[in-house]
Coordinates of C-alpha atoms in Angstrom, one line a residue:
L115 CA -40.1 7.5 -21.4
G116 CA -42.8 5.7 -19.5
F117 CA -43.4 2.0 -20.0
N118 CA -44.5 -1.2 -18.3
E119 CA -41.9 -3.8 -17.5
D120 CA -42.3 -6.9 -15.2
G121 CA -45.6 -5.8 -14.0
R122 CA -44.6 -2.3 -13.0
F123 CA -44.6 1.1 -14.6
S124 CA -41.2 2.7 -15.1
I125 CA -40.1 6.2 -16.1
V126 CA -36.6 6.6 -17.4
P127 CA -34.8 9.6 -19.1
A128 CA -34.0 9.3 -22.8
C129 CA -30.7 10.4 -24.2
H130 CA -31.6 12.6 -27.2
E131 CA -31.7 16.2 -28.3
T132 CA -34.5 18.4 -27.1
I133 CA -37.8 17.4 -28.8
D134 CA -40.3 20.0 -29.7
R135 CA -43.3 17.7 -30.5
A136 CA -43.8 14.0 -30.3
C137 CA -46.4 11.4 -31.1
G138 CA -46.7 7.6 -31.3
F139 CA -45.8 5.9 -34.6
A140 CA -46.1 2.4 -35.9
S141 CA -45.2 0.8 -39.3
E142 CA -43.9 -2.4 -40.7
Q143 CA -40.3 -1.3 -40.3
V144 CA -40.9 0.3 -36.9
P145 CA -43.6 -1.5 -35.0
E146 CA -43.3 0.7 -31.9
G147 CA -41.8 4.1 -32.5
I148 CA -42.1 7.8 -32.0
V149 CA -42.4 10.5 -34.7
A150 CA -40.9 13.8 -33.4
V151 CA -40.0 17.3 -34.5
V152 CA -36.5 18.5 -33.6
D153 CA -35.5 22.0 -34.7
G154 CA -37.8 21.9 -37.7
S155 CA -36.8 18.4 -38.8
L156 CA -39.0 15.4 -38.7
R157 CA -37.5 12.3 -37.1
I158 CA -38.7 8.7 -36.4
L159 CA -37.2 7.3 -33.2
A160 CA -37.2 3.7 -31.9
C161 CA -36.3 2.5 -28.4
E162 CA -34.7 -0.9 -28.8
K163 CA -33.7 -1.7 -25.2
L164 CA -36.1 -0.2 -22.7
G165 CA -34.8 -2.2 -19.8
E166 CA -31.4 -0.6 -19.9
A167 CA -31.1 2.4 -17.6
F168 CA -27.9 3.8 -19.1
S169 CA -26.8 4.6 -22.6
Q170 CA -23.2 3.7 -23.7
S171 CA -20.7 4.2 -26.4
V172 CA -17.6 2.2 -27.1
E173 CA -14.0 3.4 -27.8
K174 CA -11.5 0.6 -28.6
A175 CA -8.3 0.3 -26.6
R176 CA -4.8 -1.1 -27.4
Y177 CA -4.4 -2.8 -24.1
T178 CA -6.6 -3.5 -21.0
P179 CA -7.7 -0.2 -19.4
R180 CA -6.7 -0.1 -15.7
A181 CA -7.6 3.4 -14.4
M182 CA -8.7 6.8 -15.5
S183 CA -8.7 10.4 -14.4
T184 CA -11.0 13.2 -15.5
H185 CA -9.7 16.7 -16.3
P186 CA -10.9 18.9 -13.4
D187 CA -11.5 21.9 -15.7
D188 CA -12.9 20.0 -18.7
P189 CA -14.9 17.0 -17.7
D190 CA -15.1 15.7 -21.3
V191 CA -11.3 15.1 -21.3
V192 CA -10.5 11.7 -19.7
A193 CA -7.0 10.2 -19.3
V194 CA -7.0 6.4 -19.4
I195 CA -4.0 4.2 -18.6
E196 CA -3.8 0.8 -20.4
T197 CA -1.4 -2.1 -19.8
D198 CA -1.1 -5.8 -20.6
R199 CA 1.4 -8.5 -19.8
G200 CA 3.1 -10.9 -22.1
I201 CA 2.3 -9.2 -25.5
I202 CA 4.4 -7.2 -27.9
G203 CA 4.1 -3.4 -27.6
F204 CA 2.1 -1.5 -30.3
E205 CA 5.2 0.3 -31.5
D206 CA 7.3 -2.9 -31.7
R207 CA 4.8 -4.8 -33.9
T208 CA 5.6 -5.5 -37.5
G209 CA 3.0 -5.9 -40.3
E210 CA -0.2 -3.9 -40.9
E211 CA -2.4 -6.6 -39.5
T212 CA -0.7 -6.7 -36.1
R213 CA -0.8 -2.9 -35.8
N214 CA -4.5 -2.6 -36.7
E215 CA -6.4 -1.8 -33.5
Y216 CA -9.7 -0.8 -35.0
V217 CA -12.4 -2.5 -37.0
V218 CA -11.6 -3.1 -40.7
D219 CA -14.1 -2.6 -43.4
A220 CA -16.3 -5.5 -44.3
P221 CA -16.0 -7.1 -47.8
P222 CA -18.8 -6.4 -50.3
A223 CA -21.8 -8.6 -49.8
K224 CA -22.2 -11.6 -52.0
K225 CA -25.4 -12.2 -54.0
T226 CA -27.0 -15.5 -53.2
K227 CA -30.2 -17.1 -54.3
Q228 CA -31.2 -19.3 -51.3
N229 CA -32.1 -18.1 -47.8
D230 CA -29.7 -20.5 -46.2
E231 CA -26.8 -19.2 -48.3
D232 CA -27.8 -15.6 -47.3
D233 CA -27.5 -16.5 -43.6
E234 CA -24.1 -18.1 -44.1
S235 CA -22.9 -15.0 -46.1
D236 CA -24.0 -12.8 -43.2
D237 CA -22.0 -14.8 -40.7
E238 CA -19.0 -14.6 -42.9
D239 CA -19.3 -10.8 -43.2
D240 CA -19.6 -10.5 -39.4
A241 CA -16.4 -12.4 -39.1
Y242 CA -14.6 -10.2 -41.6
Q243 CA -15.6 -7.1 -39.7
L244 CA -13.3 -8.0 -36.8
A245 CA -9.7 -7.0 -37.0
P246 CA -7.1 -9.8 -36.6
I247 CA -6.2 -8.6 -33.1
E248 CA -9.9 -8.8 -32.1
Q249 CA -10.2 -12.3 -33.5
F250 CA -7.0 -13.9 -32.2
G251 CA -5.6 -11.4 -29.7
A252 CA -2.5 -9.2 -29.7
P253 CA 0.8 -10.9 -30.8
K254 CA 2.3 -12.7 -27.8
S255 CA 5.8 -12.1 -26.6
T256 CA 8.5 -14.8 -27.0
A257 CA 10.2 -14.0 -23.7
N258 CA 10.5 -17.0 -21.4
D259 CA 9.7 -15.3 -18.2
N260 CA 6.5 -13.7 -19.7
N261 CA 7.0 -10.7 -17.4
N262 CA 7.3 -8.0 -20.1
W263 CA 4.7 -5.3 -20.1
S264 CA 3.2 -3.0 -22.7
S265 CA 1.6 0.2 -21.6
C266 CA 0.2 3.5 -22.9
V267 CA -1.8 6.6 -21.9
R268 CA -4.9 7.4 -23.9
I269 CA -6.6 10.8 -23.9
V270 CA -10.3 10.4 -24.7
D271 CA -13.0 13.0 -25.6
A272 CA -15.8 11.4 -23.6
A273 CA -18.5 13.6 -25.1
N274 CA -17.9 12.3 -28.7
A275 CA -16.3 8.9 -27.7
E276 CA -13.1 9.5 -29.7
T277 CA -9.4 9.3 -29.0
L278 CA -7.5 12.6 -29.0
C279 CA -4.0 11.2 -28.6
V280 CA -2.1 8.1 -27.3
Q281 CA 1.3 8.2 -25.5
E282 CA 3.1 4.9 -25.5
I283 CA 5.2 3.9 -22.4
G284 CA 8.2 1.7 -23.2
N285 CA 11.1 0.3 -21.3
N286 CA 9.1 -2.7 -20.0
E287 CA 7.1 -0.5 -17.6
R288 CA 3.6 -1.2 -16.2
V289 CA 1.5 1.9 -15.6
V290 CA -0.2 1.6 -12.2
S291 CA -1.7 5.0 -11.5
V292 CA -2.8 8.3 -13.1
A293 CA -4.0 11.6 -11.8
H294 CA -4.4 15.3 -12.7
A295 CA -2.5 17.5 -10.3
Y296 CA -2.2 21.3 -10.0
F297 CA 1.3 22.5 -8.9
A298 CA 1.3 25.9 -7.3
K299 CA 5.0 26.5 -8.0
A300 CA 4.5 25.8 -11.7
D301 CA 1.1 27.4 -11.7
E302 CA 0.0 24.7 -14.1
L303 CA -2.2 21.6 -14.2
L304 CA -0.3 18.5 -15.3
L305 CA -1.1 14.9 -16.0
V306 CA 0.8 12.6 -13.6
V307 CA 1.4 9.0 -14.5
G308 CA 3.0 6.4 -12.2
S309 CA 4.7 3.2 -13.5
A310 CA 6.8 0.3 -12.3
K311 CA 9.8 -1.2 -14.2
N312 CA 10.1 -4.9 -14.7
F313 CA 7.1 -5.6 -12.6
V314 CA 6.6 -9.2 -11.3
L315 CA 3.1 -10.2 -10.1
Q316 CA 4.0 -13.1 -7.8
P317 CA 5.9 -12.4 -5.6
R318 CA 5.2 -8.7 -6.1
D319 CA 8.4 -7.0 -7.0
C320 CA 9.9 -4.4 -9.4
D321 CA 13.1 -2.7 -10.2
G322 CA 11.9 0.7 -9.1
G323 CA 9.1 3.1 -10.1
M324 CA 8.8 6.3 -12.2
I325 CA 6.5 9.3 -11.8
R326 CA 6.1 11.2 -15.1
C327 CA 4.5 14.6 -15.4
Y328 CA 2.9 15.5 -18.8
R329 CA 1.7 18.8 -20.2
Y330 CA -1.2 18.8 -22.7
K331 CA -0.2 20.0 -26.2
R332 CA -2.9 22.2 -27.6
D333 CA -3.5 23.6 -31.0
G334 CA -4.4 27.3 -30.2
K335 CA -5.6 28.0 -33.7
S336 CA -8.7 26.9 -35.5
S337 CA -8.9 25.8 -39.1
N338 CA -9.4 29.4 -40.3
G339 CA -6.3 30.7 -38.4
E340 CA -8.2 32.4 -35.6
T341 CA -7.2 31.8 -32.0
T342 CA -9.7 29.5 -30.2
K343 CA -10.9 30.4 -26.7
G344 CA -12.7 28.2 -24.2
K345 CA -12.6 26.2 -21.0
S346 CA -9.0 24.9 -20.6
G347 CA -8.4 25.6 -24.3
G348 CA -11.1 23.2 -25.3
N349 CA -10.7 19.4 -25.6
K350 CA -10.6 19.6 -29.4
A351 CA -7.4 21.6 -29.1
I352 CA -5.5 18.7 -27.5
T353 CA -3.0 17.2 -30.0
G354 CA -0.6 15.3 -27.7
L355 CA 1.3 15.0 -24.5
E356 CA 4.6 16.7 -23.7
L357 CA 6.9 15.1 -21.1
V358 CA 7.9 17.7 -18.4
H359 CA 10.2 15.5 -16.3
E360 CA 10.6 12.1 -14.7
T361 CA 11.0 11.3 -11.0
P362 CA 12.5 7.9 -10.0
C363 CA 11.4 6.2 -6.8
E364 CA 12.4 2.9 -5.1
G365 CA 9.0 1.3 -5.4
A366 CA 5.8 1.3 -7.5
P367 CA 3.7 4.4 -7.1
F368 CA 0.3 2.7 -6.9
A369 CA -1.6 5.8 -5.7
L370 CA -1.5 9.5 -6.7
R371 CA -3.6 12.4 -5.4
N372 CA -3.5 16.2 -5.8
F373 CA -3.3 18.1 -2.5
E374 CA -3.0 21.9 -2.1
G375 CA -0.7 22.5 -5.0
K376 CA 1.4 19.4 -4.3
L377 CA 1.2 15.7 -5.0
L378 CA 0.5 12.9 -2.6
V379 CA 2.1 9.6 -3.6
G380 CA 1.8 6.1 -2.2
V381 CA 5.2 4.4 -3.0
D382 CA 4.7 0.8 -1.9
D383 CA 4.1 1.1 1.9
V384 CA 5.2 4.7 2.3
L385 CA 3.1 7.9 2.0
R386 CA 4.9 10.9 0.6
L387 CA 4.2 14.5 -0.3
Y388 CA 6.0 15.9 -3.4
D389 CA 6.3 19.4 -4.8
F390 CA 7.2 20.6 -8.3
G391 CA 10.8 21.1 -9.2
K392 CA 12.6 22.1 -12.4
K393 CA 14.1 18.7 -13.2
K394 CA 12.0 16.4 -11.0
L395 CA 9.6 16.3 -8.1
L396 CA 10.9 17.3 -4.7
R397 CA 10.1 15.3 -1.6
K398 CA 8.6 17.5 1.1
A399 CA 7.2 15.2 3.7
E400 CA 6.8 11.5 4.6
C401 CA 4.5 9.6 6.9
T402 CA 6.2 8.6 10.1
Q403 CA 4.7 5.1 10.1
K404 CA 4.8 2.6 7.3
F405 CA 1.7 0.8 6.0
P406 CA 1.4 -3.0 6.3
S407 CA 1.3 -4.0 2.6
F408 CA 1.1 -1.3 -0.1
I409 CA -1.0 1.8 -0.6
N410 CA -3.6 1.5 -3.4
D411 CA -5.8 4.6 -2.9
I412 CA -5.6 8.1 -1.3
R413 CA -8.3 10.6 -0.8
C414 CA -8.2 14.1 0.9
S415 CA -10.5 16.2 3.0
G416 CA -8.7 19.3 4.3
D417 CA -5.8 18.3 6.5
R418 CA -7.1 14.7 6.8
F419 CA -6.1 11.9 4.4
Y420 CA -7.9 8.6 3.9
V421 CA -5.5 5.9 2.8
T422 CA -6.4 2.3 1.9
D423 CA -4.0 -0.6 2.2
A424 CA -4.3 -3.5 -0.2
C425 CA -4.6 -6.1 2.7
E426 CA -5.4 -4.1 5.9
S427 CA -8.4 -1.9 5.2
A428 CA -8.5 1.9 5.6
F429 CA -6.3 4.4 7.6
F430 CA -6.9 8.0 8.7
V431 CA -3.8 10.2 8.4
K432 CA -3.4 13.7 9.8
Y433 CA -1.4 16.3 8.0
V434 CA 0.2 18.8 10.4
R435 CA 1.8 22.1 9.3
E436 CA 4.6 22.9 11.8
D437 CA 5.7 26.1 10.0
D438 CA 5.9 27.6 6.6
Q439 CA 8.6 25.0 5.5
E440 CA 8.1 22.0 7.7
C441 CA 5.1 19.6 7.8
S442 CA 4.5 16.0 8.9
M443 CA 2.0 13.2 8.6
H444 CA 1.0 10.4 11.0
I445 CA -1.7 7.7 11.3
F446 CA -4.2 8.3 14.0
A447 CA -6.9 5.7 13.3
D448 CA -7.3 2.4 11.5
D449 CA -9.8 -0.5 11.1
V450 CA -10.0 -3.6 13.4
A451 CA -10.8 -6.0 10.5
P452 CA -8.4 -6.9 7.7
R453 CA -10.1 -6.0 4.4
Y454 CA -8.5 -6.5 1.0
V455 CA -9.7 -3.1 -0.3
T456 CA -10.4 -2.6 -4.0
S457 CA -12.0 0.9 -3.9
M458 CA -12.8 3.7 -1.4
L459 CA -15.2 6.6 -1.3
P460 CA -15.2 9.3 1.5
L461 CA -18.8 10.0 2.5
D462 CA -18.1 12.8 5.0
R463 CA -15.2 14.0 7.1
D464 CA -15.5 11.0 9.6
T465 CA -16.9 8.3 7.3
V466 CA -15.5 6.3 4.3
A467 CA -17.1 3.5 2.2
V468 CA -14.8 0.7 1.2
S469 CA -15.2 -2.5 -0.8
D470 CA -12.9 -5.6 -0.8
K471 CA -12.0 -8.3 -3.2
F472 CA -14.4 -10.8 -1.7
G473 CA -17.5 -8.8 -2.7
N474 CA -18.1 -7.0 0.6
F475 CA -19.2 -3.4 1.1
A476 CA -18.7 -1.5 4.4
A477 CA -19.0 2.1 5.7
L478 CA -16.4 2.9 8.4
R479 CA -16.8 5.8 10.7
L480 CA -14.5 7.5 13.2
P481 CA -16.3 8.1 16.6
K482 CA -17.3 11.7 17.1
D483 CA -15.5 12.1 20.4
V484 CA -12.2 10.9 18.8
S485 CA -12.7 13.2 15.8
D486 CA -13.3 16.2 18.1
E487 CA -10.2 15.3 20.2
I488 CA -8.0 15.1 17.1
E489 CA -9.2 18.5 15.9
S490 CA -8.7 20.2 19.2
D491 CA -5.2 18.8 19.8
I492 CA -2.5 21.2 18.6
S493 CA -0.3 18.4 17.4
G494 CA -3.3 16.7 15.7
G495 CA -2.8 13.6 17.9
K496 CA 0.8 13.2 16.8
H497 CA 2.3 12.5 20.2
A498 CA -0.4 10.0 21.1
A499 CA 0.0 8.2 17.8
L500 CA 3.8 8.0 18.2
Q501 CA 3.5 6.6 21.7
S502 CA 1.0 4.0 20.6
S503 CA 3.3 2.9 17.7
A504 CA 6.2 2.6 20.1
A505 CA 4.2 0.5 22.6
A506 CA 2.7 -1.7 19.9
G507 CA 6.1 -2.6 18.5
A508 CA 5.9 -4.6 15.3
L509 CA 2.1 -4.6 15.3
N510 CA 2.1 -0.9 14.4
G511 CA -1.6 -0.4 15.3
A512 CA -3.2 3.1 15.7
N513 CA -4.5 4.1 19.1
N514 CA -8.0 4.9 17.6
K515 CA -10.2 2.4 15.8
L516 CA -12.9 2.9 13.1
Q517 CA -16.4 1.5 13.6
A518 CA -18.3 -0.4 10.9
C519 CA -21.7 1.4 10.7
A520 CA -22.9 -0.6 7.7
Q521 CA -21.9 -3.9 6.2
F522 CA -23.2 -5.9 3.2
H523 CA -22.1 -8.7 1.0
V524 CA -22.8 -7.8 -2.7
G525 CA -21.7 -11.1 -4.2
D526 CA -19.3 -9.7 -6.8
V527 CA -16.1 -7.7 -6.6
I528 CA -16.8 -4.0 -6.5
C529 CA -14.1 -2.3 -8.5
S530 CA -15.3 1.3 -8.3
L531 CA -17.4 3.6 -6.0
T532 CA -18.8 7.1 -6.5
K533 CA -21.4 9.4 -5.1
C534 CA -23.8 11.2 -7.4
A535 CA -27.4 12.1 -8.1
L536 CA -28.8 10.0 -11.0
Q537 CA -31.5 12.6 -11.9
T538 CA -32.0 16.3 -11.4
G539 CA -33.3 17.1 -8.0
G540 CA -32.8 13.5 -6.8
S541 CA -31.0 12.4 -3.7
E542 CA -27.4 11.4 -3.8
V543 CA -26.7 7.7 -4.0
I544 CA -23.6 5.5 -3.8
V545 CA -23.1 4.0 -7.3
Y546 CA -20.9 1.0 -7.6
A547 CA -19.5 -1.0 -10.5
T548 CA -18.6 -4.7 -10.3
L549 CA -16.0 -6.9 -11.9
G550 CA -18.8 -8.7 -13.7
G551 CA -20.0 -5.5 -15.4
A552 CA -23.0 -4.8 -13.3
L553 CA -24.0 -1.3 -12.0
G554 CA -25.8 -0.9 -8.7
A555 CA -26.6 1.8 -6.1
F556 CA -26.9 2.1 -2.3
V557 CA -29.8 4.5 -1.6
P558 CA -29.9 6.3 1.8
F559 CA -33.2 6.2 3.7
A560 CA -34.9 9.5 4.1
S561 CA -36.5 8.7 7.5
K562 CA -36.5 6.1 10.2
D563 CA -40.0 5.1 9.2
E564 CA -38.8 4.3 5.7
A565 CA -36.0 2.2 7.1
D566 CA -38.3 0.3 9.4
F567 CA -40.7 -0.3 6.5
C568 CA -38.0 -1.8 4.2
S569 CA -36.4 -3.9 6.9
H570 CA -39.8 -5.4 7.9
L571 CA -40.6 -6.1 4.2
E572 CA -37.2 -7.8 3.7
M573 CA -37.9 -10.0 6.8
H574 CA -41.2 -11.2 5.4
L575 CA -39.8 -11.7 1.9
R576 CA -37.0 -13.9 3.2
I577 CA -39.8 -16.4 4.2
E578 CA -42.2 -15.9 1.2
A579 CA -39.6 -15.7 -1.5
P580 CA -36.6 -17.9 -0.6
P581 CA -33.6 -18.3 -3.0
I582 CA -34.3 -20.9 -5.7
L583 CA -31.1 -22.8 -4.7
G584 CA -32.3 -23.3 -1.2
N585 CA -29.7 -21.1 0.6
E586 CA -30.6 -18.8 3.4
H587 CA -30.8 -15.1 2.3
G588 CA -29.4 -13.7 5.5
A589 CA -26.5 -16.0 5.6
F590 CA -25.6 -15.1 2.0
R591 CA -25.6 -11.4 2.7
S592 CA -23.5 -12.1 5.8
S593 CA -20.9 -14.3 4.1
Y594 CA -17.9 -12.6 5.6
F595 CA -19.2 -10.0 8.0
P596 CA -22.7 -9.8 9.6
V597 CA -25.0 -7.7 7.5
K598 CA -25.7 -4.4 9.3
A599 CA -27.8 -1.3 8.5
V600 CA -28.4 -2.3 4.9
V601 CA -31.6 -3.6 3.4
D602 CA -31.5 -5.8 0.2
G603 CA -33.4 -3.8 -2.3
D604 CA -33.3 -6.6 -4.9
L605 CA -35.2 -8.8 -2.5
C606 CA -37.8 -6.0 -1.7
E607 CA -38.5 -5.6 -5.5
Q608 CA -39.6 -9.3 -5.5
F609 CA -42.8 -8.2 -3.8
G610 CA -44.5 -7.3 -7.1
R611 CA -43.8 -10.7 -8.6
L612 CA -45.4 -12.7 -5.7
G613 CA -48.8 -14.3 -6.0
A614 CA -51.9 -12.5 -4.7
D615 CA -52.1 -14.8 -1.6
A616 CA -48.5 -14.1 -0.6
Q617 CA -48.9 -10.4 -1.1
R618 CA -52.0 -10.4 1.0
R619 CA -50.3 -12.3 3.8
I620 CA -47.4 -9.8 3.9
S621 CA -49.7 -6.8 3.7
E622 CA -51.8 -8.0 6.6
E623 CA -48.7 -8.6 8.8
M624 CA -47.5 -5.0 8.0
D625 CA -51.0 -3.5 8.4
R626 CA -51.0 -2.2 4.8
T627 CA -52.6 -3.0 1.5
P628 CA -50.5 -4.5 -1.4
S629 CA -51.0 -1.3 -3.4
E630 CA -49.6 0.8 -0.6
I631 CA -46.5 -1.3 -0.4
V632 CA -45.9 -1.1 -4.1
K633 CA -46.4 2.6 -4.1
R634 CA -44.0 3.0 -1.2
L635 CA -41.3 1.1 -3.1
E636 CA -41.9 3.2 -6.3
Q637 CA -41.4 6.4 -4.3
I638 CA -38.1 5.2 -3.0
R639 CA -37.0 4.1 -6.5
A640 CA -38.2 7.4 -8.0
R641 CA -36.3 9.5 -5.4
A642 CA -33.1 7.7 -6.2
G643 CA -33.6 7.9 -10.0

């Protein structure tokens, strides 16, 4: 769809079936609409929210969703873990009203004669459409310490926005991590869920953790009795989860990651490698050094692991195969700045992007000479790392340090990072989601000339379009770390809203016309999607 918004022309994709023919349409009920032909049927379409770049659908949850994992063979199947503190678990609730987690039917509309009474009746109906839990919250626990947890695992069909099954987790456990892992010994893909028993937020403590492996229950027959075939059995065939086994551990498993037919687990401040066993997971290797606080994320690239600590930024870990049975792991690089990491995204083998709880974004890179030295070393830098740890003593610092090649203060806590192309044929961008519900993107520059253009435009706009609260723009974007190698795209977009005189002054300084600057910004926006 192409439309004008805020003085600029925008083209956005529309989420709908393939349209054969379309034409403009207007009536009393639909002032601005489209009449279209789809597979021989005539349809009238209306676009209510043109400014929104994404379409969304809602699926209600029992508790607060914490994390999710997508099925690697069937992207429509998503496993979501949910947990809340201080409420009664869904299975322990009594009464139909306390168990209702979905919208109840609205009462029949009342007939009224006056318009004011009609409005009041509509408000009452809207109130009745909410379930008691949605109006007043879930029933609270009567425990004095308020440290009881209610958790569950929900399997969702993302394509149709419907729940396939829900597995409740009892025994006062808080689910903290979820991942899909393929185990070579079992030759099977399992859903792995990590939980902590009797978890206390402050000071952080628990009575041990549990790693559960689940197998998807599938209905192999269709309604007519014929066997269904499809990718991973088809998401419609999932009817529940079957517990394979449980593996106890001494701490909370905050991070899980599949690796070469095994499972990487971050148990508090220890990184471990587990393999599949008949009764429980078997410990195969453990990192020689401990991490400062606790591990909250793990990513893999070949024999190199990227591990983030909750208080001490990112670490690079080398995995060394000594023989067919023995293997080891050691830290060979870390960051110089303490970052309270909330999410991490590997960009290439030597670079990772991280965000912290204070709203900062950073791209950390391992120097190329250090990377080549680690790859050429037979031990993978193990001896140098051990010597450095012994010399550092309690500080436990790595002998190699990461360099910050980009830094930027977003202003809101980034809780998720991913790399994708927003349109077919578009360049890959880093998409982030914030705690406040916003979605944004970091777009890479295609050339040095493009980077110089945007940086010069940002410099002029800091003078011509200062913040309305009187703060200095550069100081805000450098609230915790000096801004580096990142241009504020939101500020550059303000050029089209400036007056004609201000646009002319900036254009003369940059030896361009206002239309050329606007066109250049539209090209960058169109490339990103």
